[in-house]
mmCIF file of C-alpha atoms in Angstrom:
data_model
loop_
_atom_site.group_PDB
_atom_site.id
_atom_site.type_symbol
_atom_site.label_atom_id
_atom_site.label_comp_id
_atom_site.label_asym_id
_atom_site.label_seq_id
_atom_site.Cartn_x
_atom_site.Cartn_y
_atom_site.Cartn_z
ATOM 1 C CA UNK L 8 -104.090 -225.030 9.079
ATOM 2 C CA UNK L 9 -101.602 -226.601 10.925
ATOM 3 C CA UNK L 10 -104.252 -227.227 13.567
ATOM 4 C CA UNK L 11 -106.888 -228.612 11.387
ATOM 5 C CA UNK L 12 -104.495 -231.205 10.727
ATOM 6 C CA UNK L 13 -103.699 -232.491 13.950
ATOM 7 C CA UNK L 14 -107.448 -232.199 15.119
ATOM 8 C CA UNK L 15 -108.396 -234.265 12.438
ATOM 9 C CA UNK L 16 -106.007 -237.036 13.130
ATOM 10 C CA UNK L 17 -106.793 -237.398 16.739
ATOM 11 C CA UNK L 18 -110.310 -237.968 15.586
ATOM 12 C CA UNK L 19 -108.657 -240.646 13.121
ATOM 13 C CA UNK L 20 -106.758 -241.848 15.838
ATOM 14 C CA UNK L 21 -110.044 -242.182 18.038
ATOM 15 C CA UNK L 22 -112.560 -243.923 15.221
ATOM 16 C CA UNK L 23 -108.866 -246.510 14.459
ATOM 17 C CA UNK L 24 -108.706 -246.966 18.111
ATOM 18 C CA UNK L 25 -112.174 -249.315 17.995
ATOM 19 C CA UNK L 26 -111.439 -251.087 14.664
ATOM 20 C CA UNK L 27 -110.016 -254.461 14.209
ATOM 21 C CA UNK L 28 -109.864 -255.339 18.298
ATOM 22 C CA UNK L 29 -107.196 -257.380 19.594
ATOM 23 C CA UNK L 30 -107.742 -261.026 20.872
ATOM 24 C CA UNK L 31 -109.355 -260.735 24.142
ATOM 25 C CA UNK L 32 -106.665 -263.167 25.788
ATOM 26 C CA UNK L 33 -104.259 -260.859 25.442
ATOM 27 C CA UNK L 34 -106.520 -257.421 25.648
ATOM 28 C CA UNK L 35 -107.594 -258.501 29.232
ATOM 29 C CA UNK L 36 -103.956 -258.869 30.158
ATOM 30 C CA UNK L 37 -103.439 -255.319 28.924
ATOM 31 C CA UNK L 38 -106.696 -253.715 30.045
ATOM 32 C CA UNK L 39 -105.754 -255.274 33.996
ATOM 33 C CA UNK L 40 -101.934 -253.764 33.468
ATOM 34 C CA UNK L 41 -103.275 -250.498 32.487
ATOM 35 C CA UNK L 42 -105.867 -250.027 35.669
ATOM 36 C CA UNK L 43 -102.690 -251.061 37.926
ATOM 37 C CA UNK L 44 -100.805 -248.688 36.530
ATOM 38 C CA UNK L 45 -103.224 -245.403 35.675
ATOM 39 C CA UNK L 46 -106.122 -246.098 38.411
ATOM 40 C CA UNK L 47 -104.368 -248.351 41.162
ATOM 41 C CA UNK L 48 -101.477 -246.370 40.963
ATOM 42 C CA UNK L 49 -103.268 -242.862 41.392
ATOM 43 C CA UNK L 50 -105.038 -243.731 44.360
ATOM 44 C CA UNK L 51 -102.212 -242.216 47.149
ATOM 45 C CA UNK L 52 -101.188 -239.101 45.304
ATOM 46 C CA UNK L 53 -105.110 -238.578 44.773
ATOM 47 C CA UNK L 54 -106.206 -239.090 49.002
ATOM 48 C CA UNK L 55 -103.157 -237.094 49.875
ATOM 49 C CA UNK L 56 -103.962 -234.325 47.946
ATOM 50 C CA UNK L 57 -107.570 -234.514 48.143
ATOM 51 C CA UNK L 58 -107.499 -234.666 51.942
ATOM 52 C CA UNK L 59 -105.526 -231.541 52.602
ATOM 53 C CA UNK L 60 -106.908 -229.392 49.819
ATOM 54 C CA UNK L 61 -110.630 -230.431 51.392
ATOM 55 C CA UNK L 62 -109.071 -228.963 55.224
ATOM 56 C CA UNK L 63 -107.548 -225.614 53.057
ATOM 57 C CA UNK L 64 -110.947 -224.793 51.485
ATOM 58 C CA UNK L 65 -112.471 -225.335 55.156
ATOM 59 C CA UNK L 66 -109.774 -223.145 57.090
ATOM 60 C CA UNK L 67 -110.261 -220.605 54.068
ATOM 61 C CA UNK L 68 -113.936 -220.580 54.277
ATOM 62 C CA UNK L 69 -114.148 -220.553 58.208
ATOM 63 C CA UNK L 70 -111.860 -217.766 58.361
ATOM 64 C CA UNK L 71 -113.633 -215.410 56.031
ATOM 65 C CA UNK L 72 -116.932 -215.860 57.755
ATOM 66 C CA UNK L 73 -116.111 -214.467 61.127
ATOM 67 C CA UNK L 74 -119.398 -212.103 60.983
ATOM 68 C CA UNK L 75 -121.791 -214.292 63.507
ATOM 69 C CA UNK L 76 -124.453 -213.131 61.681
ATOM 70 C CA UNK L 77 -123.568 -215.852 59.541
ATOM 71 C CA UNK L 78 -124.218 -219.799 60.598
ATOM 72 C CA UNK L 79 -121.193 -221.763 60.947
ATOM 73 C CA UNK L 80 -122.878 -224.499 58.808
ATOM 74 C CA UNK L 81 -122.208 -222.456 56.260
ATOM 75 C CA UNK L 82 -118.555 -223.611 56.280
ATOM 76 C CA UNK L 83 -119.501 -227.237 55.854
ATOM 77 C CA UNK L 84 -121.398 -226.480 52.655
ATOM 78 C CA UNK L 85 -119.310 -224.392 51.254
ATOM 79 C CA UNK L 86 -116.972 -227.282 51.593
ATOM 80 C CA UNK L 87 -119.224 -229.502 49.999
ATOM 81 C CA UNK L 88 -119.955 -227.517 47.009
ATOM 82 C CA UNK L 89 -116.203 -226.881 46.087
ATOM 83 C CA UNK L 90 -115.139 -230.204 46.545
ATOM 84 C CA UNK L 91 -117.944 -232.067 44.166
ATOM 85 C CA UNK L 92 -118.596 -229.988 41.844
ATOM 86 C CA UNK L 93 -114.991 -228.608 41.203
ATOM 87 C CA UNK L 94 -112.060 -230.003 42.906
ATOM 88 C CA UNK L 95 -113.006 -233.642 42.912
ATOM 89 C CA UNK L 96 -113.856 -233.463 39.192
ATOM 90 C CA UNK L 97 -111.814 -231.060 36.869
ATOM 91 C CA UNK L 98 -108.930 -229.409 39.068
ATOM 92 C CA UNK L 99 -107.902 -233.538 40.054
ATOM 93 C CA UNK L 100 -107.910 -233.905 36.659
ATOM 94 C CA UNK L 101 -105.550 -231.199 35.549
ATOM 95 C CA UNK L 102 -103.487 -233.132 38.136
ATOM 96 C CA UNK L 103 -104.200 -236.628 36.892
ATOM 97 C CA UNK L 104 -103.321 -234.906 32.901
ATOM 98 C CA UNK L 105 -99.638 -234.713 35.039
ATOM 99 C CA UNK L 106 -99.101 -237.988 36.249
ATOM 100 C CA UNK L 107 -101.118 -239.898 34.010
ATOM 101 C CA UNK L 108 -100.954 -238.409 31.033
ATOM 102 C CA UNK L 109 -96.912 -237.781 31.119
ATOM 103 C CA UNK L 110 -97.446 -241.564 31.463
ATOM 104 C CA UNK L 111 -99.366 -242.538 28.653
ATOM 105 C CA UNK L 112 -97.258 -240.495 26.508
ATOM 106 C CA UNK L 113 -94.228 -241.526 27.626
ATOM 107 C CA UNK L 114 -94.654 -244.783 27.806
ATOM 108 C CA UNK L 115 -96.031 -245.040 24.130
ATOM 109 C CA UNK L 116 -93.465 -242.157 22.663
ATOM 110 C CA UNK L 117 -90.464 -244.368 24.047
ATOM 111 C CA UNK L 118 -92.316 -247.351 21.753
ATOM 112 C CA UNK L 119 -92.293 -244.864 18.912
ATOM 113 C CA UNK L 120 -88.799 -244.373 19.204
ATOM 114 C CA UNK L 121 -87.709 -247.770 19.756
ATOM 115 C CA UNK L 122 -90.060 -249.000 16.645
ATOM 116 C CA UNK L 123 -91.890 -251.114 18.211
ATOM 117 C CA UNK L 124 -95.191 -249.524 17.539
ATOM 118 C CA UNK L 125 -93.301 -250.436 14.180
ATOM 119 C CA UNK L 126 -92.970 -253.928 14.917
ATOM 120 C CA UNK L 127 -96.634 -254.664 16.109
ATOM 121 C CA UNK L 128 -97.916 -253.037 12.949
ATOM 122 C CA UNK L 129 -95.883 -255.524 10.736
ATOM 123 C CA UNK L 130 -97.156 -258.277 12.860
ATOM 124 C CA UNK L 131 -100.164 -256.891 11.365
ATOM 125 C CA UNK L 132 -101.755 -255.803 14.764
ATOM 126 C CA UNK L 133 -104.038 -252.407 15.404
ATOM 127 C CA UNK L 134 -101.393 -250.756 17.358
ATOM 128 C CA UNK L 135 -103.825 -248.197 18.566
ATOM 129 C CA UNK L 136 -106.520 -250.652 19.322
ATOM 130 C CA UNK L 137 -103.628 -252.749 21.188
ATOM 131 C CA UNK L 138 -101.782 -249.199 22.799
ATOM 132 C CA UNK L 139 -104.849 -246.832 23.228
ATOM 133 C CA UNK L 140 -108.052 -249.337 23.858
ATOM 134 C CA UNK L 141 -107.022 -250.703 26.864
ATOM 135 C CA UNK L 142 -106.199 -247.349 28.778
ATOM 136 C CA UNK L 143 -109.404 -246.140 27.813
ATOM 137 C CA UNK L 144 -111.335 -249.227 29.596
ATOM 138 C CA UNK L 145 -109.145 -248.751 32.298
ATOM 139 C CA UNK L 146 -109.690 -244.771 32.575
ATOM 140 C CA UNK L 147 -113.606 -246.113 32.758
ATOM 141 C CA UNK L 148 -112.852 -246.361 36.333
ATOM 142 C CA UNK L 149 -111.566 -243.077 36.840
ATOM 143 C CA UNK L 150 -114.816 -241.594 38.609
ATOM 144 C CA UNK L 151 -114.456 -244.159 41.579
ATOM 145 C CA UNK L 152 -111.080 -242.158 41.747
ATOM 146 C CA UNK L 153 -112.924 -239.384 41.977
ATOM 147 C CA UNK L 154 -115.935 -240.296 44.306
ATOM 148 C CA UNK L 155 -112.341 -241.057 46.540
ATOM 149 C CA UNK L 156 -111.379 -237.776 45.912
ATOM 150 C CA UNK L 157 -114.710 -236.300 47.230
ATOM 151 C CA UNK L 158 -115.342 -238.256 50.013
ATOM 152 C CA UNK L 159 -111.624 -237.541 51.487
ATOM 153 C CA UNK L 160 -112.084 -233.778 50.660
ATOM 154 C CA UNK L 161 -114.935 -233.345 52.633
ATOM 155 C CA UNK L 162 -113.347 -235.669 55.524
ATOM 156 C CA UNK L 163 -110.154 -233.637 55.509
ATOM 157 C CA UNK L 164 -112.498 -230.216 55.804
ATOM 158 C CA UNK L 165 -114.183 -232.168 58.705
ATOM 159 C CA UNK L 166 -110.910 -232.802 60.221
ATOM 160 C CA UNK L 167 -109.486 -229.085 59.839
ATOM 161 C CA UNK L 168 -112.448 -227.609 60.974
ATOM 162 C CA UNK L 169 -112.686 -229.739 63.974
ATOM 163 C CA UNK L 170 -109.187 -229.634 65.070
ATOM 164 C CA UNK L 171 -109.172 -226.363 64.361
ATOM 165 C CA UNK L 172 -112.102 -224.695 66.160
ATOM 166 C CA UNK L 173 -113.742 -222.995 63.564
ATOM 167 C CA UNK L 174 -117.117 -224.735 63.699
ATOM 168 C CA UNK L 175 -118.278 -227.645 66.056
ATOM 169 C CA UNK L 176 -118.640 -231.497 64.009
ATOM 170 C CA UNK L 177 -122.486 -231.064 64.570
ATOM 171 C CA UNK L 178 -122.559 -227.396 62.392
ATOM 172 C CA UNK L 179 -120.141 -228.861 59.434
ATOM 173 C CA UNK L 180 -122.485 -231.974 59.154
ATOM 174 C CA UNK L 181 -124.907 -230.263 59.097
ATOM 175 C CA UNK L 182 -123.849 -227.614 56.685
ATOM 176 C CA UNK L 183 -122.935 -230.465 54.249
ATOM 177 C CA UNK L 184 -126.287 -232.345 54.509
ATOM 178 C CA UNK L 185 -127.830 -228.657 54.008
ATOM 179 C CA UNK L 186 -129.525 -228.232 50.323
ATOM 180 C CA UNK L 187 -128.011 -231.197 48.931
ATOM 181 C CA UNK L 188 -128.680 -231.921 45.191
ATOM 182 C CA UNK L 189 -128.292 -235.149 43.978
ATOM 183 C CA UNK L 190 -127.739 -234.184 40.554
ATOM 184 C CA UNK L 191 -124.705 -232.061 41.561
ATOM 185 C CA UNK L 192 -123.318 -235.704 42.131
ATOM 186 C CA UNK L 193 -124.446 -237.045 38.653
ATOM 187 C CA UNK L 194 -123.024 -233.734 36.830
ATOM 188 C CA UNK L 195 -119.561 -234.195 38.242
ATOM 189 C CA UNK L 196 -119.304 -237.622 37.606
ATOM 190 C CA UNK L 197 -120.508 -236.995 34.036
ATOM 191 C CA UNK L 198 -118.060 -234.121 33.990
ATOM 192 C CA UNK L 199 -115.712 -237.071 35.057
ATOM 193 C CA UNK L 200 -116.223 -239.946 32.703
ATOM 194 C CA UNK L 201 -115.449 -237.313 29.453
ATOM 195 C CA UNK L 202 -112.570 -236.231 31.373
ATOM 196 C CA UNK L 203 -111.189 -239.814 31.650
ATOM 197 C CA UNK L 204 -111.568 -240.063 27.854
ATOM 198 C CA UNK L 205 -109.658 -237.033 27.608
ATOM 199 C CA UNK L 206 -107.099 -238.164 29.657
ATOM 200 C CA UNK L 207 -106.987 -241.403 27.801
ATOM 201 C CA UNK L 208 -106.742 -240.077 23.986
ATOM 202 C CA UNK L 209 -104.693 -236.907 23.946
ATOM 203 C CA UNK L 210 -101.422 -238.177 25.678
ATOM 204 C CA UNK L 211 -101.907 -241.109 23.770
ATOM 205 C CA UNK L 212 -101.893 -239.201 20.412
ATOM 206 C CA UNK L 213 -98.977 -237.153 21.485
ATOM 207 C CA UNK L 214 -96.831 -240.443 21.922
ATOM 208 C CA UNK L 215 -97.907 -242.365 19.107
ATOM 209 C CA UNK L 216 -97.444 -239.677 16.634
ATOM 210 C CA UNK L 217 -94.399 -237.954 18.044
ATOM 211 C CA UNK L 218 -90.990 -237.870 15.698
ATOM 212 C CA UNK L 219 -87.510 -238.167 17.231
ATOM 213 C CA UNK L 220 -85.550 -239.123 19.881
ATOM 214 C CA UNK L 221 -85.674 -239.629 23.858
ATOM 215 C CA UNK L 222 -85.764 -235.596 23.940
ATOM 216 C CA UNK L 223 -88.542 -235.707 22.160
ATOM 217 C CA UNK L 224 -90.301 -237.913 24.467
ATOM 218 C CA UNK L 225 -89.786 -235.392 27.030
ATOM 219 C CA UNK L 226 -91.020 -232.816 24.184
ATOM 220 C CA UNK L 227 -94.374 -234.862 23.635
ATOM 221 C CA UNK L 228 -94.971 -235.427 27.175
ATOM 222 C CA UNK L 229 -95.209 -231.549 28.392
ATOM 223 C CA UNK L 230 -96.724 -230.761 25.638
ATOM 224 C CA UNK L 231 -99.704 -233.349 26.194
ATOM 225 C CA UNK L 232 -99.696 -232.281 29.760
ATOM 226 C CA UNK L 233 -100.583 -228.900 28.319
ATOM 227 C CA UNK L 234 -103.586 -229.758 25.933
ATOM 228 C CA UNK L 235 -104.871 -231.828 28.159
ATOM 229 C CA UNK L 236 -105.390 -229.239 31.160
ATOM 230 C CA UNK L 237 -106.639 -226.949 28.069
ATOM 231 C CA UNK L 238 -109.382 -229.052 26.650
ATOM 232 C CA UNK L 239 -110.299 -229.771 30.206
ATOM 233 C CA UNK L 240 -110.915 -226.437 30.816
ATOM 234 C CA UNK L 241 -112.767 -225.860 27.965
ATOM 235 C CA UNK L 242 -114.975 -228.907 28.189
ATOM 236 C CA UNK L 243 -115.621 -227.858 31.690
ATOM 237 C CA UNK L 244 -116.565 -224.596 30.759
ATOM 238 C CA UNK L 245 -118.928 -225.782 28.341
ATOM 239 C CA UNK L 246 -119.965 -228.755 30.533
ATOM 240 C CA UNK L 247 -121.005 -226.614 33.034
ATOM 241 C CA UNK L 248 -122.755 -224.223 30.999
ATOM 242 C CA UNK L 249 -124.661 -227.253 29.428
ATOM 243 C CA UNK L 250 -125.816 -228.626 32.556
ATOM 244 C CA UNK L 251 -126.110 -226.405 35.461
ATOM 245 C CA UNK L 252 -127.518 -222.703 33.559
ATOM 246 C CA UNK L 253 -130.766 -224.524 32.753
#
């Protein structure tokens, strides 16, 4: 039952979130803070990784092709395939849940604590319109994070196979132009925009309804980390089901 609850008041939390907005004056200042910190912010941890995970999956698929029966192309769209329509999209988003979502939660827990989640609700202000909104806008941008993400995959599988001699530039391009559906594009960036709201509401609801002390925080913040990568899982189980069986 204990479950019921809490899944009931994160839907609260989300219908609360979009009632009785904030002034705009001082939402816009929040909603430019927020990108800064979650999108801005994410964008070097995100081409790092994204770069040398893209030259992995290419050494990885090079290496167990070796028949020459089989075209070397077929290395570029392997590539291709595992960076868009799961990399890019749900596993950088398990790793986004750890940076950004430790983040959110953190960031409002330590309000929580402090009481001055307290304070803004005596002020009589929406304190999840005012805490949760604006990260939500600002997670809107989260699938040019991700385009980032693919583009950099694929150049970094370029790169390692390339450098590495597996397959000559002309074969990879080609392998990546090679059956190319453009709705493999519009599934992972629908994939991505639920994600971001995901990403946005859980760690928030962890922090804003989390009871204690600075342990605590660090309590509410793993634990977010954790439902997060969950329901992403889920939802891209279900996501893909939805969209790519038919």
């Amino acid at each position: 039952m204990n479950y019921l609850h809490y899944i009931g008041t994160y839907f609260l939390m989300v219908v609360e979130m979009f009632r009785k907005p904030t002034k705009w004056s001082v939402m816009k200042k929040l909603i430019l803070k927020d990108v800064d910190d979650l999108i801005i912010g994410s964008l070097g941890i995100v081409a790092f990784i994204s770069f040398f995970v893209g030259g992995v999956v290419t050494i990885q698929t090079a290496l167990n092709i070796d028949n020459p029966l089989i075209p070397k192309n077929l290395v570029g769209f392997a590539t291709r395939q595992s960076i868009i329509l799961e990399f890019a999209p749900t596993f950088m988003s398990i790793i986004m849940a750890g940076k950004v979502g430790s983040f959110i939660t953190s960031s409002i827990g330590t309000m929580r604590v402090t009481e001055q989640i307290d304070a803004l609700e005596v002020m009589g202000i929406n304190s999840l319109n005012y805490l949760v909104f604006p990260k939500f806008i600002a997670l809107t941008l989260y699938p040019f994070i991700i385009s980032i993400a693919m583009f950099l995959g694929i150049m970094g599988g370029l790169a390692a196979c390339v450098y590495g001699g597996y397959a000559p530039m002309s074969d990879y391009i080609e392998g990546v132009q090679l059956d190319f559906k453009p709705f493999h594009i519009a599934y992972a960036f629908i994939k991505t925009l639920i994600f971001a709201f995901i990403l946005a509401t859980i760690p928030s609801y962890h922090g804003y309804y989390m009871k204690g002390g600075a342990l605590e925080v660090g309590k509410a913040s793993t634990t977010s980390f954790v439902w997060t990568s969950v329901v992403i899982i889920l939802l891209n189980y279900l996501l893909t089901q939805l969209l790519l069986s038919s």
